PDB file of C-alpha atoms in Angstrom:
ATOM      1  CA  MET K   1     106.381 133.925  86.651  1.00  0.00           C
ATOM      2  CA  GLU K   2     103.723 135.435  88.893  1.00  0.00           C
ATOM      3  CA  GLN K   3     101.044 133.308  87.165  1.00  0.00           C
ATOM      4  CA  THR K   4     103.148 130.155  87.910  1.00  0.00           C
ATOM      5  CA  THR K   5     103.563 131.155  91.527  1.00  0.00           C
ATOM      6  CA  ALA K   6      99.819 131.728  91.831  1.00  0.00           C
ATOM      7  CA  LEU K   7      99.219 128.361  90.224  1.00  0.00           C
ATOM      8  CA  VAL K   8     101.450 126.595  92.770  1.00  0.00           C
ATOM      9  CA  GLU K   9      99.641 128.339  95.613  1.00  0.00           C
ATOM     10  CA  THR K  10      96.238 127.439  94.221  1.00  0.00           C
ATOM     11  CA  ILE K  11      97.314 123.750  93.682  1.00  0.00           C
ATOM     12  CA  VAL K  12      98.419 123.616  97.331  1.00  0.00           C
ATOM     13  CA  LYS K  13      95.074 124.980  98.417  1.00  0.00           C
ATOM     14  CA  GLY K  14      93.273 122.401  96.269  1.00  0.00           C
ATOM     15  CA  ILE K  15      95.359 119.628  97.954  1.00  0.00           C
ATOM     16  CA  GLN K  16      94.653 120.961 101.397  1.00  0.00           C
ATOM     17  CA  GLU K  17      90.950 121.220 100.648  1.00  0.00           C
ATOM     18  CA  LYS K  18      90.834 117.372 100.482  1.00  0.00           C
ATOM     19  CA  LYS K  19      93.258 116.849 103.403  1.00  0.00           C
ATOM     20  CA  GLY K  20      96.167 115.804 101.194  1.00  0.00           C
ATOM     21  CA  SER K  21      99.304 115.382 103.312  1.00  0.00           C
ATOM     22  CA  ASN K  22     103.105 115.620 103.235  1.00  0.00           C
ATOM     23  CA  ILE K  23     103.030 118.425 100.556  1.00  0.00           C
ATOM     24  CA  VAL K  24     106.377 119.304  99.042  1.00  0.00           C
ATOM     25  CA  VAL K  25     107.012 121.975  96.440  1.00  0.00           C
ATOM     26  CA  ALA K  26     110.201 121.380  94.430  1.00  0.00           C
ATOM     27  CA  ASP K  27     111.534 124.425  92.712  1.00  0.00           C
ATOM     28  CA  LEU K  28     113.285 123.028  89.622  1.00  0.00           C
ATOM     29  CA  LYS K  29     114.173 126.433  87.974  1.00  0.00           C
ATOM     30  CA  GLY K  30     117.808 126.636  86.998  1.00  0.00           C
ATOM     31  CA  LEU K  31     118.360 122.860  87.052  1.00  0.00           C
ATOM     32  CA  GLU K  32     119.422 121.167  83.804  1.00  0.00           C
ATOM     33  CA  GLY K  33     117.208 118.568  82.215  1.00  0.00           C
ATOM     34  CA  THR K  34     113.898 119.590  83.841  1.00  0.00           C
ATOM     35  CA  ILE K  35     110.659 119.602  81.963  1.00  0.00           C
ATOM     36  CA  CYS K  36     108.885 122.205  84.171  1.00  0.00           C
ATOM     37  CA  ASN K  37     109.592 124.824  86.840  1.00  0.00           C
ATOM     38  CA  TYR K  38     107.887 123.162  89.771  1.00  0.00           C
ATOM     39  CA  PHE K  39     106.800 119.772  91.088  1.00  0.00           C
ATOM     40  CA  VAL K  40     104.059 119.749  93.700  1.00  0.00           C
ATOM     41  CA  ILE K  41     104.088 116.409  95.446  1.00  0.00           C
ATOM     42  CA  CYS K  42     101.586 115.111  97.980  1.00  0.00           C
ATOM     43  CA  GLN K  43      99.782 111.981  99.110  1.00  0.00           C
ATOM     44  CA  GLY K  44      96.346 110.713 100.029  1.00  0.00           C
ATOM     45  CA  GLY K  45      95.467 107.787 102.218  1.00  0.00           C
ATOM     46  CA  SER K  46      93.366 105.857  99.715  1.00  0.00           C
ATOM     47  CA  PRO K  47      92.681 105.741  95.998  1.00  0.00           C
ATOM     48  CA  ALA K  48      89.419 107.578  96.612  1.00  0.00           C
ATOM     49  CA  GLN K  49      91.253 110.405  98.424  1.00  0.00           C
ATOM     50  CA  VAL K  50      93.939 110.559  95.677  1.00  0.00           C
ATOM     51  CA  GLU K  51      91.148 110.919  93.108  1.00  0.00           C
ATOM     52  CA  ALA K  52      89.344 113.549  95.246  1.00  0.00           C
ATOM     53  CA  ILE K  53      92.595 115.540  95.609  1.00  0.00           C
ATOM     54  CA  ALA K  54      93.091 115.512  91.829  1.00  0.00           C
ATOM     55  CA  GLU K  55      89.533 116.700  91.266  1.00  0.00           C
ATOM     56  CA  SER K  56      89.884 119.502  93.857  1.00  0.00           C
ATOM     57  CA  VAL K  57      93.179 120.699  92.302  1.00  0.00           C
ATOM     58  CA  GLY K  58      91.612 120.711  88.863  1.00  0.00           C
ATOM     59  CA  ASP K  59      88.431 122.540  90.043  1.00  0.00           C
ATOM     60  CA  MET K  60      90.400 125.148  92.037  1.00  0.00           C
ATOM     61  CA  ALA K  61      92.858 125.872  89.299  1.00  0.00           C
ATOM     62  CA  ARG K  62      90.039 126.276  86.709  1.00  0.00           C
ATOM     63  CA  LYS K  63      87.819 128.474  88.965  1.00  0.00           C
ATOM     64  CA  GLU K  64      90.502 130.708  90.391  1.00  0.00           C
ATOM     65  CA  LEU K  65      92.999 131.013  87.482  1.00  0.00           C
ATOM     66  CA  LYS K  66      91.151 129.600  84.416  1.00  0.00           C
ATOM     67  CA  GLU K  67      93.924 127.032  84.163  1.00  0.00           C
ATOM     68  CA  LYS K  68      93.335 123.469  82.902  1.00  0.00           C
ATOM     69  CA  PRO K  69      95.903 120.645  82.916  1.00  0.00           C
ATOM     70  CA  GLN K  70      97.293 119.659  79.596  1.00  0.00           C
ATOM     71  CA  HIS K  71      97.275 115.988  80.668  1.00  0.00           C
ATOM     72  CA  VAL K  72      96.088 114.013  83.614  1.00  0.00           C
ATOM     73  CA  VAL K  73      97.201 110.380  83.981  1.00  0.00           C
ATOM     74  CA  GLY K  74      96.734 107.678  86.623  1.00  0.00           C
ATOM     75  CA  LEU K  75      93.142 108.230  87.650  1.00  0.00           C
ATOM     76  CA  GLU K  76      92.229 104.637  86.655  1.00  0.00           C
ATOM     77  CA  GLN K  77      94.109 103.055  89.595  1.00  0.00           C
ATOM     78  CA  ALA K  78      94.530 106.340  91.535  1.00  0.00           C
ATOM     79  CA  GLN K  79      97.853 105.198  93.069  1.00  0.00           C
ATOM     80  CA  TRP K  80      99.851 107.932  91.391  1.00  0.00           C
ATOM     81  CA  VAL K  81      98.042 110.710  89.504  1.00  0.00           C
ATOM     82  CA  ALA K  82     100.094 113.204  87.539  1.00  0.00           C
ATOM     83  CA  MET K  83      98.586 116.483  86.435  1.00  0.00           C
ATOM     84  CA  ASP K  84     100.520 118.480  83.817  1.00  0.00           C
ATOM     85  CA  TYR K  85     100.049 122.296  83.970  1.00  0.00           C
ATOM     86  CA  SER K  86     103.108 122.849  81.680  1.00  0.00           C
ATOM     87  CA  ASP K  87     105.175 124.876  84.144  1.00  0.00           C
ATOM     88  CA  VAL K  88     103.935 122.851  87.139  1.00  0.00           C
ATOM     89  CA  LEU K  89     103.618 119.105  87.482  1.00  0.00           C
ATOM     90  CA  VAL K  90     101.377 117.810  90.303  1.00  0.00           C
ATOM     91  CA  HIS K  91     102.050 114.302  91.659  1.00  0.00           C
ATOM     92  CA  ILE K  92      99.460 112.775  94.000  1.00  0.00           C
ATOM     93  CA  PHE K  93     100.480 109.438  95.461  1.00  0.00           C
ATOM     94  CA  LEU K  94      99.416 106.686  97.808  1.00  0.00           C
ATOM     95  CA  PRO K  95     102.048 106.576 100.576  1.00  0.00           C
ATOM     96  CA  ASP K  96     103.733 103.309  99.555  1.00  0.00           C
ATOM     97  CA  VAL K  97     103.925 104.324  95.903  1.00  0.00           C
ATOM     98  CA  ARG K  98     105.378 107.695  96.869  1.00  0.00           C
ATOM     99  CA  GLU K  99     107.991 106.030  98.995  1.00  0.00           C
ATOM    100  CA  TYR K 100     108.901 103.617  96.165  1.00  0.00           C
ATOM    101  CA  TYR K 101     109.449 106.390  93.512  1.00  0.00           C
ATOM    102  CA  ASP K 102     110.937 108.831  96.017  1.00  0.00           C
ATOM    103  CA  LEU K 103     110.796 111.933  93.719  1.00  0.00           C
ATOM    104  CA  GLU K 104     112.059 114.189  96.401  1.00  0.00           C
ATOM    105  CA  HIS K 105     115.266 112.213  96.528  1.00  0.00           C
ATOM    106  CA  LEU K 106     115.621 112.138  92.693  1.00  0.00           C
ATOM    107  CA  TRP K 107     115.371 115.951  92.638  1.00  0.00           C
ATOM    108  CA  ASP K 108     117.200 116.663  95.897  1.00  0.00           C
ATOM    109  CA  ASP K 109     119.357 119.321  94.147  1.00  0.00           C
ATOM    110  CA  ALA K 110     116.130 121.356  93.840  1.00  0.00           C
ATOM    111  CA  LYS K 111     114.919 123.751  96.514  1.00  0.00           C
ATOM    112  CA  LEU K 112     112.339 121.686  98.416  1.00  0.00           C
ATOM    113  CA  THR K 113     109.696 123.439 100.465  1.00  0.00           C
ATOM    114  CA  LYS K 114     107.605 121.312 102.846  1.00  0.00           C
ATOM    115  CA  ILE K 115     104.095 122.605 103.537  1.00  0.00           C
ATOM    116  CA  ALA K 116     102.780 121.816 107.022  1.00  0.00           C
ATOM    117  CA  ASP K 117      99.768 119.551 107.151  1.00  0.00           C
ATOM    118  CA  GLU K 118      96.574 121.312 108.209  1.00  0.00           C
ATOM    119  CA  ASP K 119      94.643 119.968 111.172  1.00  0.00           C
TER     120      ASP K 119
END
């Protein structure tokens, strides 16, 4: 579990590196029907920023923890990029797409931790 916690922290750093905002970590452990232990959800202001955040997360996880995502989808339009690290799923949205899918509400029985935006 320590490796998973380190991965979540590294993912958050990768998001912050590219000024991703409204970061929420959803702890899904103990909930029925989940496919992973954590969601890390954030947003970027443009498709270019969404793509840059995904690249930063991938680079940081690989350099610091030697972790690579099993799958990455959504880079073509970069409106919602999902990165699958097995125990951790990263969701990087454009604001309107995030609002539409509202993952935080779907998983509101999870423990949600909001990470303050950096200046």
